[in-house]
Short mmCIF file of C-alpha atoms in Angstrom, two decimals:
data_model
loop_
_atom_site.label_atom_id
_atom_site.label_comp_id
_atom_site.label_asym_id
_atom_site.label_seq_id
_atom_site.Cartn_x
_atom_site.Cartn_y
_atom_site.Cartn_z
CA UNK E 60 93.13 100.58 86.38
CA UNK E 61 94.81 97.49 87.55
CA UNK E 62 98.09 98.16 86.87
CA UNK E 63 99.83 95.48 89.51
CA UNK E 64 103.74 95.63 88.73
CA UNK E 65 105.51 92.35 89.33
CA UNK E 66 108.81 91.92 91.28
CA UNK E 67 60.61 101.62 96.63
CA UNK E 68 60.53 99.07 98.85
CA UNK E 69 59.26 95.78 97.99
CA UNK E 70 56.52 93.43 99.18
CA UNK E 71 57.89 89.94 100.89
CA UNK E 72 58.59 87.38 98.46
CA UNK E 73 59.25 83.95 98.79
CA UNK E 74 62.12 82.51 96.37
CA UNK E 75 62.45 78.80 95.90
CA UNK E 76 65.63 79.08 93.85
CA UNK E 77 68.85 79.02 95.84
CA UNK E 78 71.43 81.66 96.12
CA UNK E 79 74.46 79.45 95.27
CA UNK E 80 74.71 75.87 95.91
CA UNK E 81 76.37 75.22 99.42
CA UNK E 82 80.11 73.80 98.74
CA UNK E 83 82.47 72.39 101.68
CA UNK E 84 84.58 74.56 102.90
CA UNK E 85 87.90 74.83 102.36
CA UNK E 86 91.26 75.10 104.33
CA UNK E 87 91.88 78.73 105.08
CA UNK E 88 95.39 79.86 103.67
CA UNK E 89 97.61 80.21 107.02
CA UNK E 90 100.42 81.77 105.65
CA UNK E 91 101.17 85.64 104.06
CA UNK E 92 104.17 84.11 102.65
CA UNK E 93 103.16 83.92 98.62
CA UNK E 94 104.13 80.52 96.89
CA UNK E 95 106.23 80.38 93.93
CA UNK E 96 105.29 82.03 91.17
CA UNK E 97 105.44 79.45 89.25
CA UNK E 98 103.07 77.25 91.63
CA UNK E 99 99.28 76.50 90.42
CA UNK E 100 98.23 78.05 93.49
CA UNK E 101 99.99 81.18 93.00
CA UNK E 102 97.37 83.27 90.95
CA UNK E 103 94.65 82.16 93.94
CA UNK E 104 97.00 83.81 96.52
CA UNK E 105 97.46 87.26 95.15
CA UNK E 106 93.65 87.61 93.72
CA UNK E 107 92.26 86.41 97.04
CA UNK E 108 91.86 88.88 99.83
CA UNK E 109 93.46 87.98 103.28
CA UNK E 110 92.57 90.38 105.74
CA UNK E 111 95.18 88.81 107.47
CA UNK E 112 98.14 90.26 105.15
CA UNK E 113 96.86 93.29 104.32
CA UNK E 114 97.55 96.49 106.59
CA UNK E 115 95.48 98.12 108.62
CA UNK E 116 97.77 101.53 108.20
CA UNK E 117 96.70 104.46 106.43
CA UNK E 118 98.99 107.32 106.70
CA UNK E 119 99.08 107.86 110.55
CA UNK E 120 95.48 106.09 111.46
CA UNK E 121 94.42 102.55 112.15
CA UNK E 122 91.80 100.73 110.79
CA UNK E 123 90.61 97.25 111.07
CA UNK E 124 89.25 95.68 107.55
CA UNK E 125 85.30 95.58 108.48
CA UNK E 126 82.74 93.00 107.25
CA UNK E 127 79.10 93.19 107.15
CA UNK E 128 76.91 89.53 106.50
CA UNK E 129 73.27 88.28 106.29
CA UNK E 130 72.07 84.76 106.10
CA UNK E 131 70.47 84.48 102.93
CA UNK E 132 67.78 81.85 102.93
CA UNK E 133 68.62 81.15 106.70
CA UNK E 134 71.59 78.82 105.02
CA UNK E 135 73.61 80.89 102.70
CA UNK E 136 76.38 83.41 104.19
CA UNK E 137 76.71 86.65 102.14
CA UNK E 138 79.36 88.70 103.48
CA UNK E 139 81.16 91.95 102.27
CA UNK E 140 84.79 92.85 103.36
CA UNK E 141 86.12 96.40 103.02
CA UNK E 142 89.83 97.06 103.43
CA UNK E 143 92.16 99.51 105.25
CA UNK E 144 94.67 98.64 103.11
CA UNK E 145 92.57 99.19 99.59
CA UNK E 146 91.37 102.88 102.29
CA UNK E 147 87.67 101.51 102.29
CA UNK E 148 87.35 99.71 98.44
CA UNK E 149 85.22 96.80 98.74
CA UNK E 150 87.82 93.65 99.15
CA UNK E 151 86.20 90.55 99.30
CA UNK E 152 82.39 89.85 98.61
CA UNK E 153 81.84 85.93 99.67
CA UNK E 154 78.69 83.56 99.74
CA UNK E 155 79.44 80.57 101.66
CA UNK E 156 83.41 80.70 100.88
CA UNK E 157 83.49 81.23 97.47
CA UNK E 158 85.35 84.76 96.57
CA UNK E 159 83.83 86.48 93.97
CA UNK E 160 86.10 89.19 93.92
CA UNK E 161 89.75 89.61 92.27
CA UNK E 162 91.26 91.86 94.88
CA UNK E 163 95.16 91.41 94.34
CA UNK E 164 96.75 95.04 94.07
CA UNK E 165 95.35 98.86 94.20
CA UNK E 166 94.09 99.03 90.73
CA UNK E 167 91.67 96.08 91.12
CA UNK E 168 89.01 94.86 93.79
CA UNK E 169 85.40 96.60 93.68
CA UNK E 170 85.63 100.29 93.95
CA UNK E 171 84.96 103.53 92.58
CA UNK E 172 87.08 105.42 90.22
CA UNK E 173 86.79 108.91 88.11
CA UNK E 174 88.10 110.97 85.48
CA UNK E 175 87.32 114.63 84.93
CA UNK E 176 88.25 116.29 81.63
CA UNK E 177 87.79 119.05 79.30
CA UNK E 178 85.98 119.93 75.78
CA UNK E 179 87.54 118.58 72.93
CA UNK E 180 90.00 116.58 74.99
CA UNK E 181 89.00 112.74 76.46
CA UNK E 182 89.44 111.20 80.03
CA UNK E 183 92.89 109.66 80.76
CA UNK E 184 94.47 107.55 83.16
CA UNK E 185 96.58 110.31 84.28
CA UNK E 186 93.62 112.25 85.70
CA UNK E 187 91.77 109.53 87.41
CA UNK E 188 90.98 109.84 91.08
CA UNK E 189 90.80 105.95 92.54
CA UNK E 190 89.71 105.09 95.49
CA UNK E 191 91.48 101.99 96.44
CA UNK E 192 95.25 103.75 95.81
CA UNK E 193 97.60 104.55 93.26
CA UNK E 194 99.47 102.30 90.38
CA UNK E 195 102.91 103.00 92.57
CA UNK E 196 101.56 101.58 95.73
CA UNK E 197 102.42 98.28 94.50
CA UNK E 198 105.70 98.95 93.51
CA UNK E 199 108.37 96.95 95.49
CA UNK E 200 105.44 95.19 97.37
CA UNK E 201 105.49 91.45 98.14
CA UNK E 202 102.04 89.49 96.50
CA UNK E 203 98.92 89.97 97.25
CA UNK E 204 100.05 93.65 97.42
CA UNK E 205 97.84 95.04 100.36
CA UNK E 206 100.18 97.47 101.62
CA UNK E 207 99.52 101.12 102.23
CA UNK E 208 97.36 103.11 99.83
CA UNK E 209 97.91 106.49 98.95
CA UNK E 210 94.39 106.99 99.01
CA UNK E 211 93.12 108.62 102.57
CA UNK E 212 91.14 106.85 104.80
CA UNK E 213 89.22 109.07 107.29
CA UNK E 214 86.23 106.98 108.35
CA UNK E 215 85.52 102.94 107.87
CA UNK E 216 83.47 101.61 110.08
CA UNK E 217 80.31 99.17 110.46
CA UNK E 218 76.60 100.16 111.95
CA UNK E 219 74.12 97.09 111.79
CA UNK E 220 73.98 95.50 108.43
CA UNK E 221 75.58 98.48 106.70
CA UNK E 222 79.28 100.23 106.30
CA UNK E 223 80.11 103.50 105.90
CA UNK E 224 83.53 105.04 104.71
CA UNK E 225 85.18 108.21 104.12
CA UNK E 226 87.89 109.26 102.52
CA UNK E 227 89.84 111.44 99.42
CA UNK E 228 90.94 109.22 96.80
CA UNK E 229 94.43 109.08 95.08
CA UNK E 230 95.42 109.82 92.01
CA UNK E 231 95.94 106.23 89.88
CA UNK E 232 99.11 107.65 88.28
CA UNK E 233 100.61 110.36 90.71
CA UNK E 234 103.20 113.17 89.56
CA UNK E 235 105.85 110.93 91.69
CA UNK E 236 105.24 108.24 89.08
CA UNK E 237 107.46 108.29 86.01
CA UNK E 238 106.20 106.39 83.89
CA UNK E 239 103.29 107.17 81.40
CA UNK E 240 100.34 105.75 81.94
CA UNK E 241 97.40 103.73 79.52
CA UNK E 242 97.16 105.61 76.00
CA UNK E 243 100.96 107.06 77.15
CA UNK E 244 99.87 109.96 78.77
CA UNK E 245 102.08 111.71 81.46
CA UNK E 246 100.78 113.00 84.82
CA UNK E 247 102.21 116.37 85.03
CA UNK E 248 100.31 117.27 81.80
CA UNK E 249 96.94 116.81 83.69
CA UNK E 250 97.86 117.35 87.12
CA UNK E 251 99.54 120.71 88.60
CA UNK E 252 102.43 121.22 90.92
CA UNK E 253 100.75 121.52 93.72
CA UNK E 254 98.80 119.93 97.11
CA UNK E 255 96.71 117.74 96.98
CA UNK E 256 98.62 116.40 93.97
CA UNK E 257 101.76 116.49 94.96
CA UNK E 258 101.21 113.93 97.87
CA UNK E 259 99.68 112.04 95.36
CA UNK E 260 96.15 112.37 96.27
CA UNK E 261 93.27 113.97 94.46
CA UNK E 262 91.30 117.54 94.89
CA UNK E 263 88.22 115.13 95.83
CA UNK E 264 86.25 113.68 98.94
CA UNK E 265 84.34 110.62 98.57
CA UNK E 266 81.83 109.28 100.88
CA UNK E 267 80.24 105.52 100.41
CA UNK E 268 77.98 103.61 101.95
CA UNK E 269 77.22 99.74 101.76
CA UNK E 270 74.02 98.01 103.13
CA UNK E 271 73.08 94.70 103.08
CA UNK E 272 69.94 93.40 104.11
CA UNK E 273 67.82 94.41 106.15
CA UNK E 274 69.15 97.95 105.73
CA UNK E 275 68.67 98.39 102.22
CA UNK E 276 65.19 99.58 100.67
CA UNK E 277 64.57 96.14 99.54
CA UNK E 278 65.03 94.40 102.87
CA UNK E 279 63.30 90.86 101.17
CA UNK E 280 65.72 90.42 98.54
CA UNK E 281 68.77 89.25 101.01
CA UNK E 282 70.68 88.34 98.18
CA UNK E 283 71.32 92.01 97.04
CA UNK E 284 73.31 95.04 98.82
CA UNK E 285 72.68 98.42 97.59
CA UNK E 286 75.88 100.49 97.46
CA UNK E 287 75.89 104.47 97.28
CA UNK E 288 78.24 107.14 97.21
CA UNK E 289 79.09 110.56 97.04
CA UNK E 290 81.45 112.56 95.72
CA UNK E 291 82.67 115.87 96.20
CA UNK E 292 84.69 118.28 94.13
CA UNK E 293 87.30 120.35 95.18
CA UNK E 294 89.51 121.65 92.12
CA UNK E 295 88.90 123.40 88.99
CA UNK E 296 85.53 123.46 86.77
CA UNK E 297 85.81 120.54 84.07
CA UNK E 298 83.70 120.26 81.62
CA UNK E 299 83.36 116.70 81.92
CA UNK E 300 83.23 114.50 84.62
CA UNK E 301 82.42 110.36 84.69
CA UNK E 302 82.51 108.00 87.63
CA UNK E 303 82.51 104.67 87.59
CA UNK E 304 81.66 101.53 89.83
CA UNK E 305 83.61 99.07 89.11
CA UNK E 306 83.86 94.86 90.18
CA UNK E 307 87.23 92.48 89.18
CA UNK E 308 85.86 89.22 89.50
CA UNK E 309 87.69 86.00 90.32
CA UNK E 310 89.45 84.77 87.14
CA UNK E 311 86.33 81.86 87.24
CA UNK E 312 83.78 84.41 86.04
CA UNK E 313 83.80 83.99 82.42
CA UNK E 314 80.60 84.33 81.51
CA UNK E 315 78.94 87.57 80.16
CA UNK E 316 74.79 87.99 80.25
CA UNK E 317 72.73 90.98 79.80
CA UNK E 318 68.85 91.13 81.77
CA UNK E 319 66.31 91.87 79.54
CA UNK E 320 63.53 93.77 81.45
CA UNK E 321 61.15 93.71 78.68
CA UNK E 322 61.62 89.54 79.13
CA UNK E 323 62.98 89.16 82.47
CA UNK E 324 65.55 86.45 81.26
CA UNK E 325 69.12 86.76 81.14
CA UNK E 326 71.10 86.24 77.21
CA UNK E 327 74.44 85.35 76.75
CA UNK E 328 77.13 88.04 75.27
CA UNK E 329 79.91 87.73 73.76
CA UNK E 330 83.14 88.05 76.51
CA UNK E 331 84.67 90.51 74.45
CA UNK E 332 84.01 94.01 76.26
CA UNK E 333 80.60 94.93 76.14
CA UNK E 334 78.38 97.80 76.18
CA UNK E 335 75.03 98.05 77.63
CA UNK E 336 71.94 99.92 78.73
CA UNK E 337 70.25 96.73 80.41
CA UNK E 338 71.89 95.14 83.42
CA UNK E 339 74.63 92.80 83.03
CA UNK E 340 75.75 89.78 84.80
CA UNK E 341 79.38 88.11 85.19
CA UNK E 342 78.93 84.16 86.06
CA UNK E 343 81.05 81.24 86.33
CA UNK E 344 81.43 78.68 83.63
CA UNK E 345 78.75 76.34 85.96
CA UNK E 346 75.98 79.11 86.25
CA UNK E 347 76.40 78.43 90.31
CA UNK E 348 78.02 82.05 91.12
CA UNK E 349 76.93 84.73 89.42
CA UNK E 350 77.34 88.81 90.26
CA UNK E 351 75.00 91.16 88.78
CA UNK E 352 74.81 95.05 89.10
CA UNK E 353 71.40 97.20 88.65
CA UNK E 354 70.91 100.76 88.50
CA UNK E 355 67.35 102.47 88.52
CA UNK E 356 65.27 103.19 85.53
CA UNK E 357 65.44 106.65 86.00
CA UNK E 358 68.96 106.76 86.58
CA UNK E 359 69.79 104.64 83.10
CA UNK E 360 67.38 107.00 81.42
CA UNK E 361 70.67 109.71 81.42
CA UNK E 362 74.00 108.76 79.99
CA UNK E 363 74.70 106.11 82.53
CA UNK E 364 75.41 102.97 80.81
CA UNK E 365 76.56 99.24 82.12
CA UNK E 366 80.24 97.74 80.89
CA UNK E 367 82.16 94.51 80.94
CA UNK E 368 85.55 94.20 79.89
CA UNK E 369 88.10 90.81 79.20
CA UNK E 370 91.45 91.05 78.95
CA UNK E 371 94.11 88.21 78.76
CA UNK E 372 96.87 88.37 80.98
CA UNK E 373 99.47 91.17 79.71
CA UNK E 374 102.20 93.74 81.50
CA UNK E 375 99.85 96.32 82.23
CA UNK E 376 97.27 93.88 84.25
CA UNK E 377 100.22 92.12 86.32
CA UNK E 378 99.60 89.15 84.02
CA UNK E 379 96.70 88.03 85.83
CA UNK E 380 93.89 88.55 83.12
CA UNK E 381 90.63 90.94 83.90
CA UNK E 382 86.59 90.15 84.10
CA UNK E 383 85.14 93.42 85.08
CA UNK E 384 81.72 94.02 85.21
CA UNK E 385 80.76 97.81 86.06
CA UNK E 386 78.06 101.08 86.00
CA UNK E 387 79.53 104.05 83.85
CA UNK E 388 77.87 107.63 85.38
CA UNK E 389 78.85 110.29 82.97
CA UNK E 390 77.44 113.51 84.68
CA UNK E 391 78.52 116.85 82.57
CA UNK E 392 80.02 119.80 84.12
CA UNK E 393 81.77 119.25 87.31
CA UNK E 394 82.47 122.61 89.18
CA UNK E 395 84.35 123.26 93.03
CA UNK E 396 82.08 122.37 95.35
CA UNK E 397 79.60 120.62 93.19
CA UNK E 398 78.89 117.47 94.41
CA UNK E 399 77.76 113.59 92.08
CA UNK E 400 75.58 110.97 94.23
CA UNK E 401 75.76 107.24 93.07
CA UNK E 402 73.54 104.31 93.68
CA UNK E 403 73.93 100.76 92.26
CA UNK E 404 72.40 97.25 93.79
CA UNK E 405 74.17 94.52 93.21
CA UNK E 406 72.89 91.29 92.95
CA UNK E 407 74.64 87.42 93.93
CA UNK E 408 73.35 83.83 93.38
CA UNK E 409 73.58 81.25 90.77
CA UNK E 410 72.24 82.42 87.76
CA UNK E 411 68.10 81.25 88.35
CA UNK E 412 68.38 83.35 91.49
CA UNK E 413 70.14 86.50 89.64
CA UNK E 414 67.66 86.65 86.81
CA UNK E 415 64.94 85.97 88.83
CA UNK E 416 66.22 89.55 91.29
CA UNK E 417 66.50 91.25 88.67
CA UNK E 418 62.80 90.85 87.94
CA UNK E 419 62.16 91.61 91.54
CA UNK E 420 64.48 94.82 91.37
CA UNK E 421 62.94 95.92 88.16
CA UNK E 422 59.24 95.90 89.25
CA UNK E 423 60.10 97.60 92.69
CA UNK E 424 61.68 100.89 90.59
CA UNK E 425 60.02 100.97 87.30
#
C-alpha cells in the first residue's frame, strides 16, 4: 500500500517509568493550505493528520473524525483519532502532541488490509481489500490527501473509552484504475466485471473495534489499546486468505527492536525489513517514543507472524519514505460467508516503558 501520487486481565501494577517524556506543545497548524513543496515543513504537513482538512463525506453519509483518550499516569495524554475521510482507519495516535502516525494519503495511516488468493498463485496488490481507500483516491487531490475514500463507511462512532466502526473496504487498485499495480499486475485479471467491484469496493464487510483503557482487558496498563476486528467474506472460496494490521509511523521512527519474552528486554534489528515471531517495536532515534504491537501466545503459535518494513523515498511511496511496523494473520481457506476475527494490543511509551509492557502483556496471556 501507500501508493500517494503527487501533483486475562491483569493485577494493578504500579510503573515508575514514564510513558514519554512531556514536551511543550507546539503551535497547531491553522491553515489546510499545504506549503511549498519544496519547504522543510512540507513533508510534516502531508504525514500529519488534520482533522480539520480532511472530509467528513463518505459517499452520501456524514461522519465526524472521532477520538478516544486516557490520561496515562494522571499526566500523559494518549489519544487515538479515527477518520471519515480514511472510512474509520486509525489517523492519528498522539501522547502529549507528538504524532506517531504517518497518515498522509489512503494507502498509509494504521489500518487493516487483505489479500485473498489461490493455490499455486501468490497475493497481489490487485486483489487487496483496504480499508482506508483506494490508490486512485488520491489522484488529483491537494496534500495531505484526506478526501473521499472509496472505502464505505457505515458506522464510526465512540462509546466510553472505546470506538467502534463499520464498514466494506475498497479495493487498493480498482478496475477504474489503469495502471498496474506493485509486481505489475493488472486489476481486471483478479477482479471480475461486476458489483461490488465495479464501484470499486470489495466483496467484504469489516467490523473493528478500538479500546483504550479502562475498556480493554488490561485496564492497568493505560499505556496500551487493544484493537480487534472482524471480517467477513462475501465472494468466492480462495484458497488463501491473509490480513494484515498495519502502522506508518512518523518518518522519526527509525529504530527497529524485537521483545524477547524468554528475556523480557528489547534488541536492536537491523532497519532493513524484518521478520519476526516475537513482538517488535518502532522507536525514535532518542528512545523517548516508541510504538509496539503484541499479539497473544496462542495466536502467534499459528502462522501469524510480526513485520517491519523501510523504504527510502521512491514513486510508488509519494516520495515520502516508509517505517511500518505490523501483525501478518495468514488464515487458510476463506469461503462466502466465512468469517476471520483479529486481535492485536498495541503498546506506546519511551522505550523503558514499552519493554517493560511487554513483560506485563506477556505474563497476563502466557
Amino acid at each position: 500500500m501507500r501508493s500517494i501520487r503527487q501533483g486475562a486481565a491483569l493485577a494493578a501494577v504500579t510503573v515508575m517509568t514514564a510513558v514519554v517524556t512531556p514536551v511543550a506543545a507546539t503551535a497547531a497548524q491553522s491553515s489546510c493550505e499545504a506549503p511549498p513543496r519544496s519547504s522543510p515543513t512540507y513533508d510534516d504537513f502531508v504525514l500529519t493528520y488534520k482533522s480539520e482538512c480532511a472530509t467528513k463525506k463518505n459517499y452520501d453519509r456524514t461522519f465526524q473524525d472521532v477520538t478516544a483518550s486516557v490520561l496515562v499516569d494522571k499526566r500523559n495524554k494518549l489519544s487515538v483519532t479515527t477518520s471519515t475521510a480514511l472510512a474509520g482507519a486509525i489517523a492519528s495516535v498522539k501522547v502529549n502532541n507528538k504524532e506517531f502516525i504517518s497518515s498522509g494519503g489512503h494507502g498509509a495511516a494504521f489500518q487493516y488490509a487483505f489479500h485473498a488468493w489461490q493455490g499455486g498463485k501468490a497475493a497481489t496488490e490487485c486483489y487487496n481489500p483496504t480499508q482506508a481507500g483506494t490508490r486512485m483516491d488520491d489522484v488529483g487531490q491537494p496534500p495531505p490527501y484526506h478526501g473521499p475514500s472509496t472505502s464505505a463507511l457505515y458506522t464510526m462512532a465512540r462509546s466510553g473509552s472505546s470506538i467502534r466502526t463499520a464498514g466494506r473496504p475498497a479495493m487498493f487498485v480498482t478496475l477504474a484504475d489503469t495502471k498496474p499495480g506493485w509486481g505489475n499486475c493488472r486489476s481486471a485479471d483478479h477482479q471480475d466485471k461486476r458489483s461490488p467491484f465495479t464501484m470499486g469496493l470489495s466483496p467484504y464487510w469489516l467490523q473493528t473495534e478500538i479500546e483504550l483503557a479502562p475498556d480493554h482487558d488490561v485496564p492497568a496498563l493505560e499505556n496500551v489499546f487493544r484493537a480487534t476486528a472482524t471480517i467477513t467474506s462475501d465472494d468466492e472460496p480462495y484458497d488463501h486468505f491473509s490480513g494484515v494490521f498495519v502502522a506508518y509511523l512518523q518518518p522519526d521512527f527509525t529504530q527497529v527492536f524485537a521483545y524477547s519474552p524468554a528475556t523480557g528486554r528489547l534488541s536492536p534489528k537491523p532497519v532493513e525489513s524484518h521478520t519476526s515471531k516475537d513482538p517488535m517495536v518502532r522507536c525514535t532515534d532518542d528512545d523517548r517514543y516508541c510504538l509496539g504491537m503484541y499479539i497473544k501466545p496462542e495466536v502467534l503459535s499459528g502462522k501469524a507472524y510480526y513485520y517491519t518494513m523501510t523504504r527510502p523515498p521512491m514513486d510508488y511511496n509519494g516520495h515520502f519514505g516508509e517505517n511500518t511496523i505490523q501483525v501478518t494473520s495468514p488464515s487458510g481457506a476463506m469461503d462466502k460467508g466465512d468469517k476471520v476475527n483479529y486481535e492485536t494490543y498495541v503498546v506506546v511509551g519511551d522505550k523503558s516503558r514499552v519493554e517493560q509492557t511487554m513483560t506485563q502483556l506477556h505474563r497476563a496471556f502466557k
